[in-house]
Coordinates of C-alpha atoms in Angstrom, one line a residue:
M1 CA -35.1 -22.8 -12.5
P2 CA -35.4 -26.7 -12.1
E3 CA -34.3 -28.7 -9.2
T4 CA -31.0 -29.9 -9.1
L5 CA -29.7 -33.8 -9.4
A6 CA -29.3 -33.6 -5.9
V7 CA -32.5 -32.1 -4.8
L8 CA -34.2 -35.0 -6.5
F9 CA -31.6 -37.4 -5.0
Q10 CA -32.6 -35.9 -1.1
K11 CA -36.4 -36.0 -2.1
S12 CA -36.4 -39.4 -3.4
K13 CA -34.2 -41.0 -0.6
A14 CA -32.6 -43.2 -2.7
A15 CA -29.2 -43.9 -4.7
V16 CA -31.2 -43.9 -8.2
I17 CA -33.6 -41.4 -9.3
E18 CA -35.1 -40.6 -12.8
Y19 CA -34.4 -37.9 -14.5
N20 CA -35.8 -36.9 -18.0
N21 CA -36.5 -40.5 -18.8
Q22 CA -33.3 -41.9 -17.5
L23 CA -31.9 -43.5 -14.5
V24 CA -29.3 -41.4 -13.0
H25 CA -27.1 -42.6 -10.1
G26 CA -25.6 -40.8 -6.9
I27 CA -23.4 -43.9 -6.3
L28 CA -23.1 -47.3 -7.3
N29 CA -22.7 -50.5 -5.0
L30 CA -21.0 -53.5 -7.0
K31 CA -21.4 -56.5 -4.4
I32 CA -18.1 -59.0 -4.7
N33 CA -17.4 -62.5 -3.4
G34 CA -14.3 -62.8 -2.9
S35 CA -11.9 -61.1 -4.8
Q36 CA -12.3 -59.0 -8.2
K37 CA -10.1 -57.3 -10.5
F38 CA -11.0 -54.6 -12.8
I39 CA -9.9 -52.5 -15.5
I40 CA -11.1 -48.8 -15.4
R41 CA -10.6 -46.4 -18.1
R42 CA -11.2 -43.0 -18.6
L43 CA -12.8 -42.5 -21.7
N44 CA -13.1 -38.1 -21.3
S45 CA -12.8 -35.7 -18.9
S46 CA -14.2 -32.1 -18.8
K47 CA -11.3 -30.3 -19.1
S48 CA -13.3 -26.8 -16.5
L49 CA -12.6 -29.1 -13.4
L50 CA -10.6 -31.8 -12.3
Q51 CA -12.8 -34.7 -12.5
G52 CA -12.0 -37.9 -10.6
L53 CA -13.7 -41.3 -10.0
R54 CA -14.1 -42.3 -6.1
L55 CA -13.9 -45.9 -4.8
K56 CA -14.1 -47.4 -1.4
A57 CA -13.9 -50.9 -0.8
V58 CA -16.3 -51.9 2.3
K59 CA -15.4 -55.1 4.1
G60 CA -12.4 -55.0 2.0
S61 CA -9.3 -53.4 -0.2
I62 CA -7.9 -51.9 -3.0
E63 CA -5.0 -52.6 -4.3
V64 CA -3.0 -50.4 -7.2
N65 CA 0.1 -49.6 -7.9
G66 CA 1.1 -52.4 -5.1
Q67 CA -0.1 -50.7 -2.6
S68 CA -3.7 -51.8 -0.7
H69 CA -6.1 -48.9 0.4
G70 CA -10.1 -48.8 1.5
D71 CA -10.3 -46.2 -0.6
I72 CA -8.9 -44.4 -3.6
I73 CA -9.5 -41.5 -6.4
L74 CA -8.5 -41.6 -9.8
W75 CA -7.7 -38.2 -10.7
A76 CA -8.1 -37.1 -14.3
D77 CA -4.6 -35.1 -14.1
T78 CA -2.3 -37.7 -12.3
C79 CA -4.2 -41.5 -12.8
P80 CA -3.5 -43.0 -16.3
E81 CA -6.1 -43.1 -18.4
A82 CA -6.0 -47.1 -17.9
V83 CA -5.6 -48.8 -14.2
D84 CA -5.8 -52.3 -13.0
I85 CA -7.5 -52.6 -9.5
Y86 CA -8.1 -55.6 -7.2
V87 CA -10.4 -55.4 -4.8
A88 CA -9.7 -58.2 -2.3
S89 CA -11.9 -59.7 0.5
K90 CA -11.6 -62.8 2.6
S91 CA -15.4 -63.2 2.0
E92 CA -17.9 -60.6 0.5
C93 CA -17.5 -57.0 -0.2
E94 CA -19.0 -53.9 -1.5
L95 CA -17.6 -51.6 -3.9
K96 CA -19.1 -48.2 -3.7
I97 CA -18.2 -46.4 -6.8
W98 CA -19.3 -42.2 -7.3
N99 CA -17.6 -39.4 -9.1
V100 CA -15.7 -36.1 -7.9
W101 CA -14.2 -33.2 -9.1
K102 CA -12.7 -30.7 -7.3
S103 CA -12.8 -26.8 -7.5
G104 CA -9.9 -25.4 -6.3
E105 CA -8.6 -27.3 -3.2
I106 CA -11.8 -28.7 -2.5
T107 CA -13.2 -31.8 -3.5
H108 CA -17.1 -32.4 -4.2
A109 CA -19.6 -35.0 -4.5
W110 CA -23.5 -34.7 -4.0
I111 CA -24.2 -31.8 -4.6
G112 CA -25.7 -29.6 -7.2
N113 CA -26.4 -31.9 -10.8
A114 CA -24.2 -34.5 -9.5
G115 CA -25.0 -38.1 -10.6
F116 CA -24.4 -40.6 -13.5
L117 CA -25.9 -42.9 -16.3
V118 CA -24.9 -47.2 -15.7
F119 CA -24.6 -48.9 -18.6
E120 CA -23.8 -52.6 -18.4
K121 CA -22.6 -55.4 -21.6
E122 CA -21.5 -58.3 -20.5
N123 CA -18.1 -57.6 -18.3
I124 CA -18.2 -53.8 -19.4
I125 CA -19.7 -50.9 -17.0
M126 CA -19.6 -48.0 -18.2
L127 CA -20.3 -44.7 -16.1
E128 CA -21.3 -41.4 -18.2
C129 CA -21.0 -38.6 -14.8
S130 CA -22.2 -35.2 -14.6
D131 CA -20.3 -33.0 -12.2
G132 CA -22.3 -30.8 -10.0
V133 CA -21.4 -27.5 -11.5
G134 CA -24.2 -25.7 -13.9
E135 CA -26.5 -27.9 -16.2
V136 CA -26.7 -31.4 -16.5
D137 CA -23.7 -33.1 -18.5
F138 CA -23.4 -36.9 -18.3
S139 CA -20.0 -36.4 -20.6
D140 CA -18.2 -34.3 -17.8
L141 CA -16.6 -37.5 -16.7
V142 CA -16.7 -40.8 -19.0
I143 CA -15.3 -44.3 -17.2
E144 CA -15.5 -48.0 -18.6
I145 CA -14.9 -50.3 -16.0
E146 CA -14.3 -54.4 -17.0
K147 CA -14.9 -56.7 -14.7
I148 CA -11.4 -59.3 -15.4
P149 CA -12.6 -62.6 -15.4
E150 CA -11.0 -65.0 -13.0
G151 CA -8.1 -67.7 -14.2

C-alpha cells in the first residue's frame, strides 16, 4: 500500500512535497504588503464529501460580506461560486490557504491524501485539491484565486 500524502508531508517536514513528478502543497502562504482584494471562484467540487477552502490572515483580517474575520471557511454548499474578499493589514501580513472537507459534522484537513497542486499565471492562482479520503484525486475541489490590482 503506497504511503499517503499526509505521511509524505510528515516525513519531509515541509509544506511542499513531490508526488508523481508534481509539487503538492499542504498549505499555501501568500505574503501581502498592506491590503489586497481577491476574487475566489469555485470551479469544481466533489459531491461525495462537502468541500471547503480555509483562509487565515496572520497579522491581518479577511473582510467578506461586510464582516471582518481572522479565519474563514468557504464551504461549497453555502458559499457562492464566486466571492470577493479583502485582506486588510496595516503592514505586511500572510494569508494562509488550505483545503478542508467534512465527514458528518467534523471538519478535516491535512490527513490521508489531502493536498493540492498550485498553478500560477499572471494574477491567477489555481488550486486543484485532493481531500484526504481514498486515493489522491486533485479534482475534489478546484479553486481559482484572482488577485485584483489596486486602482
